[in-house]
Short mmCIF file of C-alpha atoms in Angstrom, two decimals:
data_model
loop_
_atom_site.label_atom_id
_atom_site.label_comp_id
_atom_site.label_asym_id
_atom_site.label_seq_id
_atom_site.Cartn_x
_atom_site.Cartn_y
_atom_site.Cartn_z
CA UNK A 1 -24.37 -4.43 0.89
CA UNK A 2 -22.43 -7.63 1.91
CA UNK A 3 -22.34 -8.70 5.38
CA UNK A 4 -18.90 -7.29 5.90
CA UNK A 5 -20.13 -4.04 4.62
CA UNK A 6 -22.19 -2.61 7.50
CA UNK A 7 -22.83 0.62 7.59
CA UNK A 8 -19.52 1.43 9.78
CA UNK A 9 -17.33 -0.43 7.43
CA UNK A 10 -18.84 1.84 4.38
CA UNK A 11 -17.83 4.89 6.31
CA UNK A 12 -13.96 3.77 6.24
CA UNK A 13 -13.79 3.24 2.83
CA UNK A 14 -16.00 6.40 1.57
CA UNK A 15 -14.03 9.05 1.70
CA UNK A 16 -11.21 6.97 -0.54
CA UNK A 17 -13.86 6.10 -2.73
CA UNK A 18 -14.29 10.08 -3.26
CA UNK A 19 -10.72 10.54 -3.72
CA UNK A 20 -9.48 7.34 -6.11
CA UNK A 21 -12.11 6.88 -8.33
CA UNK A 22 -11.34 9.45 -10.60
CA UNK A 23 -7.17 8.70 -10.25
CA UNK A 24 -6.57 5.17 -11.33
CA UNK A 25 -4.76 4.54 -8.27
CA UNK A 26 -4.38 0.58 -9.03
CA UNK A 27 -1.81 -1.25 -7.08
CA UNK A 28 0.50 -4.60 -8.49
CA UNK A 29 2.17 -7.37 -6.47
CA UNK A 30 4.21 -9.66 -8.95
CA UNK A 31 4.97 -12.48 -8.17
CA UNK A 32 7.53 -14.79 -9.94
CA UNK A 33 7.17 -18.32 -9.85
CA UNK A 34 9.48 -21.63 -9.87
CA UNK A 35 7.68 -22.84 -12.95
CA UNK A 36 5.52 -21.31 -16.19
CA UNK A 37 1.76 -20.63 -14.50
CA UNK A 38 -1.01 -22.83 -15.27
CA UNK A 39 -3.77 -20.73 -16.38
CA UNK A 40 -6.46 -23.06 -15.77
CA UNK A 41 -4.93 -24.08 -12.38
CA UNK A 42 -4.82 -20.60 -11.44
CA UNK A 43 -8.33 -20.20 -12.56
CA UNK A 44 -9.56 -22.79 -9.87
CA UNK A 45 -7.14 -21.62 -6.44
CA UNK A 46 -8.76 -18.04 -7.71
CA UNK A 47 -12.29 -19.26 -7.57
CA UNK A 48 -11.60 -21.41 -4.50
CA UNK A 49 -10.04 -18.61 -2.80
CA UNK A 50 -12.69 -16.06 -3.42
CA UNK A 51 -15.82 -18.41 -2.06
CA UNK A 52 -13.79 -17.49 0.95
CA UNK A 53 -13.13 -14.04 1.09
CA UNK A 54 -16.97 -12.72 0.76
CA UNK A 55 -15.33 -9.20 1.11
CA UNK A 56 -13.60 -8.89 -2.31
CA UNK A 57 -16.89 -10.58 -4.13
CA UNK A 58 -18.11 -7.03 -4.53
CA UNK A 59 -17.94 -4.13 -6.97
CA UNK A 60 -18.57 -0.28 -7.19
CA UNK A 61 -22.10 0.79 -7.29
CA UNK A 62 -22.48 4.97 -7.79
CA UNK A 63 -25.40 6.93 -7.53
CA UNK A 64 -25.78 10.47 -7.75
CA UNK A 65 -24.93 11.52 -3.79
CA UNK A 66 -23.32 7.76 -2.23
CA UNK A 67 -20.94 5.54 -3.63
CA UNK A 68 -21.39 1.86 -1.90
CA UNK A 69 -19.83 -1.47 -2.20
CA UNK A 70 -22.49 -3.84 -3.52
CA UNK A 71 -22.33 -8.24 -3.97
CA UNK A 72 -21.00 -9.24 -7.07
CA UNK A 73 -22.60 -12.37 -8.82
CA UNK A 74 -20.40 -12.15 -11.61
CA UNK A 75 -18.03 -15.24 -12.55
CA UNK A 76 -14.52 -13.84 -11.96
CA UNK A 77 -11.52 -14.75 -15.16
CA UNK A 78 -7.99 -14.65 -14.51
CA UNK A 79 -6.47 -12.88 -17.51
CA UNK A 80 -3.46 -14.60 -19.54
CA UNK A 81 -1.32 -10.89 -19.70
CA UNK A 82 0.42 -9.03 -17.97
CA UNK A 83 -1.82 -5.94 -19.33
CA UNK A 84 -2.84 -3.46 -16.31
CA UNK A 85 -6.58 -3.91 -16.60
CA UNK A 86 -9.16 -0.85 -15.84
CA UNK A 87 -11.18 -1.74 -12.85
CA UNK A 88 -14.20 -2.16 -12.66
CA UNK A 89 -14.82 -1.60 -16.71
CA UNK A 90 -12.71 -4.75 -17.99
CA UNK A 91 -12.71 -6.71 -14.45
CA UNK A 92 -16.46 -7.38 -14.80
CA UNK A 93 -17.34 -5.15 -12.18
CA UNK A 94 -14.62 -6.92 -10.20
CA UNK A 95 -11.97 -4.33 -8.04
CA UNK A 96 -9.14 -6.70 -8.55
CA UNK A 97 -7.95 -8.71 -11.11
CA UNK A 98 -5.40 -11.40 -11.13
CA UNK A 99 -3.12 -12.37 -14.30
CA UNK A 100 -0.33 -14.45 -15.22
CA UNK A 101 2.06 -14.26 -18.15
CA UNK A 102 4.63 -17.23 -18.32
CA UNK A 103 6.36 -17.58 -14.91
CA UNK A 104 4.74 -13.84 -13.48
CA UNK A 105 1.45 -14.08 -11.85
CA UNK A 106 0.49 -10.14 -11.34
CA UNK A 107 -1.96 -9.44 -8.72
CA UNK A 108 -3.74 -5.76 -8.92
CA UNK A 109 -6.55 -4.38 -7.17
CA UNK A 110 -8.14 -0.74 -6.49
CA UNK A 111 -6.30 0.67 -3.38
CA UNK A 112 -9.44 2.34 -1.42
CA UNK A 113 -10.82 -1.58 -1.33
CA UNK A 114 -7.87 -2.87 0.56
CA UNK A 115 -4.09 -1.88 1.78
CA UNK A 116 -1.14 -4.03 1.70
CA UNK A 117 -1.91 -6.07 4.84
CA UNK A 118 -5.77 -6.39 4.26
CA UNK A 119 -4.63 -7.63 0.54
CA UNK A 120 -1.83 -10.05 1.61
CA UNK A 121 -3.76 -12.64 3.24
CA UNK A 122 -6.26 -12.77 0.20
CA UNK A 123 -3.35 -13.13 -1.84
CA UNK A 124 -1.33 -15.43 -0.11
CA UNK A 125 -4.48 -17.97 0.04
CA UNK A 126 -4.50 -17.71 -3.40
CA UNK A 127 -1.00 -18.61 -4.14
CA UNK A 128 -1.48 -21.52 -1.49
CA UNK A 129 -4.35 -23.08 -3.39
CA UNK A 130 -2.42 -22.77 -6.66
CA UNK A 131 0.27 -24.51 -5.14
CA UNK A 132 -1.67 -26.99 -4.00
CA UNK A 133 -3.06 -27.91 -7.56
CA UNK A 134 0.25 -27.28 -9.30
CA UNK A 135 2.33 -29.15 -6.81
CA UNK A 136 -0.16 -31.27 -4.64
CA UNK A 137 1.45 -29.43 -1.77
CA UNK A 138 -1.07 -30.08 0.63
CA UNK A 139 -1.30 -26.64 2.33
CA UNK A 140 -4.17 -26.20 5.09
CA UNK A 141 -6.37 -22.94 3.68
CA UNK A 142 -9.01 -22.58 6.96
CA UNK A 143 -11.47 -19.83 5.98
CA UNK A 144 -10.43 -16.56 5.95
CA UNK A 145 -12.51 -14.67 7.89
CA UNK A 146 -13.16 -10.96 7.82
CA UNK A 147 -13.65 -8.90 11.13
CA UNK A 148 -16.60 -6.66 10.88
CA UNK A 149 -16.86 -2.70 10.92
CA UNK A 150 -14.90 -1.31 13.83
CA UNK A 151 -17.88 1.61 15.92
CA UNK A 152 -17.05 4.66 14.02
CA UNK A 153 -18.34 6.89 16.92
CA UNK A 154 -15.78 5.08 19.17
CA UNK A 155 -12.91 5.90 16.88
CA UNK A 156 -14.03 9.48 16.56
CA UNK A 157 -14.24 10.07 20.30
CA UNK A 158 -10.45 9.73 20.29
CA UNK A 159 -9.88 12.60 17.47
CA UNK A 160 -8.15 15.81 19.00
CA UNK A 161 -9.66 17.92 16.48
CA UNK A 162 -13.50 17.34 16.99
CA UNK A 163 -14.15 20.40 17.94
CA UNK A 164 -11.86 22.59 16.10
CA UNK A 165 -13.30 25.06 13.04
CA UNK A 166 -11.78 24.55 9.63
CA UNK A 167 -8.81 23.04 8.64
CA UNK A 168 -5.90 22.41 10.33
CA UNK A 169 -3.20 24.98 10.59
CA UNK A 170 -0.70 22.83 8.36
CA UNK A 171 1.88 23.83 5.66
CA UNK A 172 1.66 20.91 2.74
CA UNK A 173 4.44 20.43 0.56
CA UNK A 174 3.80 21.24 -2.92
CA UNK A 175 3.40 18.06 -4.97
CA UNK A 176 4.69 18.29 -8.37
CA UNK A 177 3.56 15.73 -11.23
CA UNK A 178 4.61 14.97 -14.62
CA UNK A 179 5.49 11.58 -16.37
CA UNK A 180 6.23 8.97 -14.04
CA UNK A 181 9.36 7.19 -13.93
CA UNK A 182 9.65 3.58 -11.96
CA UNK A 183 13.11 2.34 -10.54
CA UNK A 184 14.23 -0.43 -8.35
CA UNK A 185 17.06 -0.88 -5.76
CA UNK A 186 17.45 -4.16 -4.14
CA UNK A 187 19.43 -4.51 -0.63
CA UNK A 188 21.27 -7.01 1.64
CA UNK A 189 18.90 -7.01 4.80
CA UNK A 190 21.34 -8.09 6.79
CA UNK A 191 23.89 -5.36 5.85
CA UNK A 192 20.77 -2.97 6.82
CA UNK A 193 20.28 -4.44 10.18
CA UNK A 194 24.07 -3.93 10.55
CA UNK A 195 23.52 -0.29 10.06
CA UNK A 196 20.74 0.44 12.16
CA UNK A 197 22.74 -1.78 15.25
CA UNK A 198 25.63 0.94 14.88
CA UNK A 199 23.11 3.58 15.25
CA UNK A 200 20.99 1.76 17.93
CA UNK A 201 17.56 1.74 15.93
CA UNK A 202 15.36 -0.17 14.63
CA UNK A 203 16.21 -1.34 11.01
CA UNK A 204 13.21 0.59 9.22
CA UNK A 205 14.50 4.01 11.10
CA UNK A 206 17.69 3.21 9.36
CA UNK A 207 15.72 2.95 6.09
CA UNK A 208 13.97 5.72 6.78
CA UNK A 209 16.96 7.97 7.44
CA UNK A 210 18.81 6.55 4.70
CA UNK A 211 16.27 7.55 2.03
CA UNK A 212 15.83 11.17 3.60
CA UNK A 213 19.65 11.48 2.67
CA UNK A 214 19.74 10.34 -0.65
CA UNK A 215 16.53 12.23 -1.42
CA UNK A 216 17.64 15.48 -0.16
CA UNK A 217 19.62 16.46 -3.15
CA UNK A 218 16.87 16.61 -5.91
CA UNK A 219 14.62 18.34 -3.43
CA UNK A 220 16.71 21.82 -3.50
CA UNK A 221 16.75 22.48 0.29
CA UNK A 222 18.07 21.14 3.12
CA UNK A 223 14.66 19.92 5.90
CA UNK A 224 13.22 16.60 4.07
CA UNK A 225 9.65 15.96 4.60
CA UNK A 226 8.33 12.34 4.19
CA UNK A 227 4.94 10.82 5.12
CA UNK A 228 4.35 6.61 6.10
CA UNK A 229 1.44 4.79 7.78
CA UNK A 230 0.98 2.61 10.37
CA UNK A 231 -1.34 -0.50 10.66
CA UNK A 232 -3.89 0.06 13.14
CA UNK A 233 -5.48 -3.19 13.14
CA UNK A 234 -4.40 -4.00 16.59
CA UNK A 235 -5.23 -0.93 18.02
CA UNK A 236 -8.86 -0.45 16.52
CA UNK A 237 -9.54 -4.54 17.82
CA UNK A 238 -10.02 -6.19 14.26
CA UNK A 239 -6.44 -8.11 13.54
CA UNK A 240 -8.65 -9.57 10.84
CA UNK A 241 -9.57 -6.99 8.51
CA UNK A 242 -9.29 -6.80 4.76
CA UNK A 243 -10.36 -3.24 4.39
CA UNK A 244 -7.77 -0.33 4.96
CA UNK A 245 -7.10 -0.04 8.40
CA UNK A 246 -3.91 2.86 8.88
CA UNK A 247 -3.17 5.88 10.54
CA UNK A 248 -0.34 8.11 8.48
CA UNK A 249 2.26 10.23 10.08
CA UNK A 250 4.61 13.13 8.67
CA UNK A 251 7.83 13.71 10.03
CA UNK A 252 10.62 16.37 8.76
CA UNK A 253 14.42 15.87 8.89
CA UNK A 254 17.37 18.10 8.66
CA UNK A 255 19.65 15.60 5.76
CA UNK A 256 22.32 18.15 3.99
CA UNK A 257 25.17 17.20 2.24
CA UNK A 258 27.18 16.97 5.38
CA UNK A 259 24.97 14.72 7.64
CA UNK A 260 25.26 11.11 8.08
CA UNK A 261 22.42 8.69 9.64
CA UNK A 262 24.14 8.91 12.66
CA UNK A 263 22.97 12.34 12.95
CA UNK A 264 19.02 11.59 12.57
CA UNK A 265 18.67 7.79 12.83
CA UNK A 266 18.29 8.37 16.85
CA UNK A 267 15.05 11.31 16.33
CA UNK A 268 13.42 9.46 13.39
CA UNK A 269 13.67 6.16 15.56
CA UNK A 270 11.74 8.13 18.10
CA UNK A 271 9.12 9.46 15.75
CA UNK A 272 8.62 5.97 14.51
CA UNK A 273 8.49 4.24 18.13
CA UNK A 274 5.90 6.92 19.05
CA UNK A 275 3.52 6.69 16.40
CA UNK A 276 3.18 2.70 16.72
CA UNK A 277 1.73 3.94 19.96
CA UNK A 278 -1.85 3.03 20.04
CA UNK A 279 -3.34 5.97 21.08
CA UNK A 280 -1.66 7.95 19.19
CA UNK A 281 -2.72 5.94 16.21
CA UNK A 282 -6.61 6.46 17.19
CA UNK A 283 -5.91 10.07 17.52
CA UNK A 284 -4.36 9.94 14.30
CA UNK A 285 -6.73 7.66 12.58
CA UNK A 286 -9.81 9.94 14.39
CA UNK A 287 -8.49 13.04 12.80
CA UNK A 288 -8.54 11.59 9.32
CA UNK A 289 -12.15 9.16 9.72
CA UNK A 290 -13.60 12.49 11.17
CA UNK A 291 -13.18 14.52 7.74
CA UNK A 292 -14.44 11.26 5.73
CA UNK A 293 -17.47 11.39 7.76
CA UNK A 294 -17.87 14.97 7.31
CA UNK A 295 -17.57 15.17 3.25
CA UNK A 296 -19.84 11.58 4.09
CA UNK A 297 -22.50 13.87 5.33
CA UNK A 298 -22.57 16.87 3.12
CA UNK A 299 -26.16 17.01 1.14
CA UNK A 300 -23.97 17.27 -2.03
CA UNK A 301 -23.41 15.25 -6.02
CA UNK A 302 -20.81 13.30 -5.66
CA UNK A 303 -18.63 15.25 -7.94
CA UNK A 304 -18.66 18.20 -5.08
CA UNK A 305 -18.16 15.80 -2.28
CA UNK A 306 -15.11 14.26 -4.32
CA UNK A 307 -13.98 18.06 -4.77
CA UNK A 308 -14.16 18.58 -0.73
CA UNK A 309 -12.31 15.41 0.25
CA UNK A 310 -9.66 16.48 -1.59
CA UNK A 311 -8.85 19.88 0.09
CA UNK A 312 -8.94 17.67 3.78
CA UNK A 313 -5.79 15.72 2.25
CA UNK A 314 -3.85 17.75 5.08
CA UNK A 315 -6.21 15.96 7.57
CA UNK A 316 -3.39 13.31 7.49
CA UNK A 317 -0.71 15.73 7.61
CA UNK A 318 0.49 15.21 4.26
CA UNK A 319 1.67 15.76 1.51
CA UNK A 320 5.36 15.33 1.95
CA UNK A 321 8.65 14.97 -0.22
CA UNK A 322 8.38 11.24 -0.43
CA UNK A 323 5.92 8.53 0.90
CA UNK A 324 7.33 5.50 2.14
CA UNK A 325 5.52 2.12 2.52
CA UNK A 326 6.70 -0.87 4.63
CA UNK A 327 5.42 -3.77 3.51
CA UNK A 328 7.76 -6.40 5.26
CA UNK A 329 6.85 -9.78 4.11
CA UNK A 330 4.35 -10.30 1.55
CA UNK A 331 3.24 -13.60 2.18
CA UNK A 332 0.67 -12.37 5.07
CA UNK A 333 3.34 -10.58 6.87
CA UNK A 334 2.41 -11.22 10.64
CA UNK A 335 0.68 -14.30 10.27
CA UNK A 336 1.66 -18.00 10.16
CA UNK A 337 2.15 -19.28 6.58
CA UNK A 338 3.59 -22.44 5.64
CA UNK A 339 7.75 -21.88 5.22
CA UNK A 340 7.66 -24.00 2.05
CA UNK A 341 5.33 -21.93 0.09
CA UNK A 342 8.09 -19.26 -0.63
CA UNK A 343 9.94 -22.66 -1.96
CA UNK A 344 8.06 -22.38 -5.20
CA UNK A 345 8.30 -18.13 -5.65
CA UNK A 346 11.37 -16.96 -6.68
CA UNK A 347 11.14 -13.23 -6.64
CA UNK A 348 8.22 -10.35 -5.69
CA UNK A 349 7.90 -6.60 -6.63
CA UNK A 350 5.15 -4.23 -5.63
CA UNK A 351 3.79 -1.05 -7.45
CA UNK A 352 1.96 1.16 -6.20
CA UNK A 353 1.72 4.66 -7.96
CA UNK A 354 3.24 7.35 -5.40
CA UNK A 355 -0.31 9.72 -3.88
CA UNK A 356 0.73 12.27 -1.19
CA UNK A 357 4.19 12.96 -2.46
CA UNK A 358 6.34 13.63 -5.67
CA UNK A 359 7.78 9.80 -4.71
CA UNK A 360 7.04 6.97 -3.89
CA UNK A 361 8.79 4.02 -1.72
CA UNK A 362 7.08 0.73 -1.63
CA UNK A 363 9.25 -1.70 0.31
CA UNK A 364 9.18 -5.45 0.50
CA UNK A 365 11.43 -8.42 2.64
CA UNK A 366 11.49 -10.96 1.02
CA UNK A 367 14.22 -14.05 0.36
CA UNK A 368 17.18 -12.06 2.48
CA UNK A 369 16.35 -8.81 0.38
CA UNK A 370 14.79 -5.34 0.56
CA UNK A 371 13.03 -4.85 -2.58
CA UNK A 372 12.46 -1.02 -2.98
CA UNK A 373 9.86 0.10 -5.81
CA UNK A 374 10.07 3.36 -6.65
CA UNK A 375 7.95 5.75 -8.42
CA UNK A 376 8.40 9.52 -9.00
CA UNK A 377 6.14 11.29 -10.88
CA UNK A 378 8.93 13.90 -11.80
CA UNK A 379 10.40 11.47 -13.82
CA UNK A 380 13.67 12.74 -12.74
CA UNK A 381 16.76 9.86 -13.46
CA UNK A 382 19.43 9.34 -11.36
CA UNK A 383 17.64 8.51 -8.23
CA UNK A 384 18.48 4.79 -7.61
CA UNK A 385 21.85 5.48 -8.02
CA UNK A 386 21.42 8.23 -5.57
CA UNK A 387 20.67 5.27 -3.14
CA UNK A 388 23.36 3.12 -4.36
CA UNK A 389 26.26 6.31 -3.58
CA UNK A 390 24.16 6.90 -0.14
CA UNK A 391 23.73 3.03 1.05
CA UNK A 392 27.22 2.49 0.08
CA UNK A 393 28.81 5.18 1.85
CA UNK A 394 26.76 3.99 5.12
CA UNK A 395 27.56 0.43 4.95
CA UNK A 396 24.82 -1.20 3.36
CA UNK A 397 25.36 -3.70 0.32
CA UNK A 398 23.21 -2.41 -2.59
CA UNK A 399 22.36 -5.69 -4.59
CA UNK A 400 21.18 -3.60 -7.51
CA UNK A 401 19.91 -0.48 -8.87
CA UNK A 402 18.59 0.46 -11.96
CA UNK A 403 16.19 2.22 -13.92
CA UNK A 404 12.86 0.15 -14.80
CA UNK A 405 10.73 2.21 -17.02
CA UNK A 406 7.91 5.22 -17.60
CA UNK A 407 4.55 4.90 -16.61
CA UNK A 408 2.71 2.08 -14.58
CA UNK A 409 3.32 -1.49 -14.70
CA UNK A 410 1.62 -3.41 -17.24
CA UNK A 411 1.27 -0.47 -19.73
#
């Protein structure tokens, strides 16, 4: 195991090693770019980047009871496509992979391995040492340390469920699959920030709220359910790490035809204030590491632990009727990047195939505009224009909203 892989650090990604192996769960940030990509310059702000970040130099090693993250020797190729490669098979070994196809450079990597905060920092070094090359742009890239394995048996002292028998007492939501079907609806930020003033929330609540409502008619009933996470980083102590690091929280809303945001921005502003609350995020977090640990422990093939995991989904008090991601920024939201790099990208989207719920919302701010990615696995049409009639009505200027295509990204 690599140095950032200690023992403790295994344990946190296990139990999503159980669960996304098998499911292809890949995710894509796509970047476009002021100018065509240079391959070859790509090639080296890749390579530089990655002596680095020891954490992502790794790949997949499964035996017949543990699957580990081992070092990877391996030279690593950026690919000259925008093709969704299978990880590890045509990545050798590799659980990202990072392409380019005229001005797009597409960025994918296994989600288990890292989440969209852990990635961002990787990525954004990345696009600062291209930049450098490309543009002689002179950006400072200081190392990019990793912080080490959080104590497990700490975490797990805060989970409210240690001693309780079974599963939790927890009514899922049916998830429904079939082919999936990607949209896109870009917003005026501003026009959102408007909104959630009049209601006296925070801007995301508004999002939140406004989604529930637009949702609510292909769902056939009036309470929406919807599941998001949290980054825990700051409450766990490592502000540094690349591996996933979130607690994920449920919440229910009445949204019929007749309600307005007005009427549940307030109570899903409250639910979101309280479950940035650190301990509630190491309860949360507990009660989730606690079943990895568990299904970690069983004397079992992998194939039974894998089977196991999967019926402690409602650990995390999911599945819902959507799952919504906040991104924020992707140029290492929260951290200090230099202004001018976004000079030379022009536009982002993020994909990340919807698991918990029928739907999926990944969100991005970026250049005065929420970017919402949207996948449904119901493939049912209609929806972004669903958000368009419900944005509208509430205020907020809808920049676009169409239709994007079936399937994944890149296939």
């Amino acid at each position: 195991m690599t140095e950032t892989m200690t023992p403790g650090a295994s344990y946190i990604l296990q139990g999503a090693m159980y669960f996304y192996r098998d499911k292809n769960i890949y995710c894509r940030y796509q970047y476009t770019l002021r100018d065509a990509v240079d391959p070859a310059l790509l090639q080296q702000a890749v390579d530089a980047a990655l002596a680095e970040a020891d954490y992502f130099k790794t790949k997949l090693v499964q035996e017949k009871r543990v699957v580990y993250l081992a070092p990877n020797d391996q030279p690593f190729t950026v690919c000259r496509d925008s093709r969704l490669r299978a990880m590890p098979e045509e990545t050798a070994g590799y659980l990202f992979n990072v392409s380019c196809e005229d001005r797009e450079l597409f960025f994918d990597w296994f989600h288990f391995i890292a989440d969209g905060h852990g990635v961002s920092r990787f990525l954004t070094r990345i696009l600062m040492e291209y930049c450098n090359r490309r543009y002689g742009t002179g950006f400072a890239c200081p190392p990019l340390a990793s912080a080490p394995a959080y104590d497990m048996q700490a975490l797990l002292a805060h989970d409210p469920t240690a001693n309780a028998e079974g599963l939790p007492e927890i009514q899922p939501v049916e998830v429904e699959e079939g082919q999936l079907r990607r949209s896109m609806v870009r917003l005026d930020k501003q026009s959102l920030v408007d909104a959630a003033l009049r209601c006296q929330v925070k801007p995301v609540s508004a999002l939140f709220g406004l989604l529930c409502l637009a949702i609510q008619p292909f769902i056939g009933r009036d309470k929406v359910e919807y599941c998001y996470s949290t980054d825990t980083r700051q409450a766990v102590g490592v502000p540094d790490a690349f591996y996933n690091c979130v607690a994920s929280f449920r919440n229910g809303v009445q949204a019929g035809p007749q309600v307005r945001l007005a009427d549940i921005a307030a109570g899903i502003d409250a639910d979101l204030r309280a479950s940035i609350d650190h301990p509630r995020q190491l309860a949360q977090m507990a009660k989730m590491m606690s079943w990895v640990c568990r299904v970690d422990a069983l004397k079992a093939p992998l194939r039974i632990k894998k089977r196991v995991f999967s019926m402690g989904e409602r650990m995390g008090d999911f599945p819902a009727d959507f799952w919504i991601s906040y991104l924020g920024d992707p140029l290492d939201p929260g951290r200090n990047y230099p202004a001018a790099l976004a000079d030379y990208i022009q536009d982002f989207e993020v994909w990340v195939p919807p698991d918990g719920a029928s739907v999926g919302f990944e969100v991005a701010s970026f250049r005065g505009q929420l970017i919402l990615c949207i996948q449904d696995k119901l493939g049912r049409a209609g929806i972004p224009q669903a958000i368009r009639s419900v944005m509208e009505r509430e205020g907020v200027r809808v920049l676009s909203a169409l239709d994007v295509g079936d399937g994944l990204p890149g296939q």
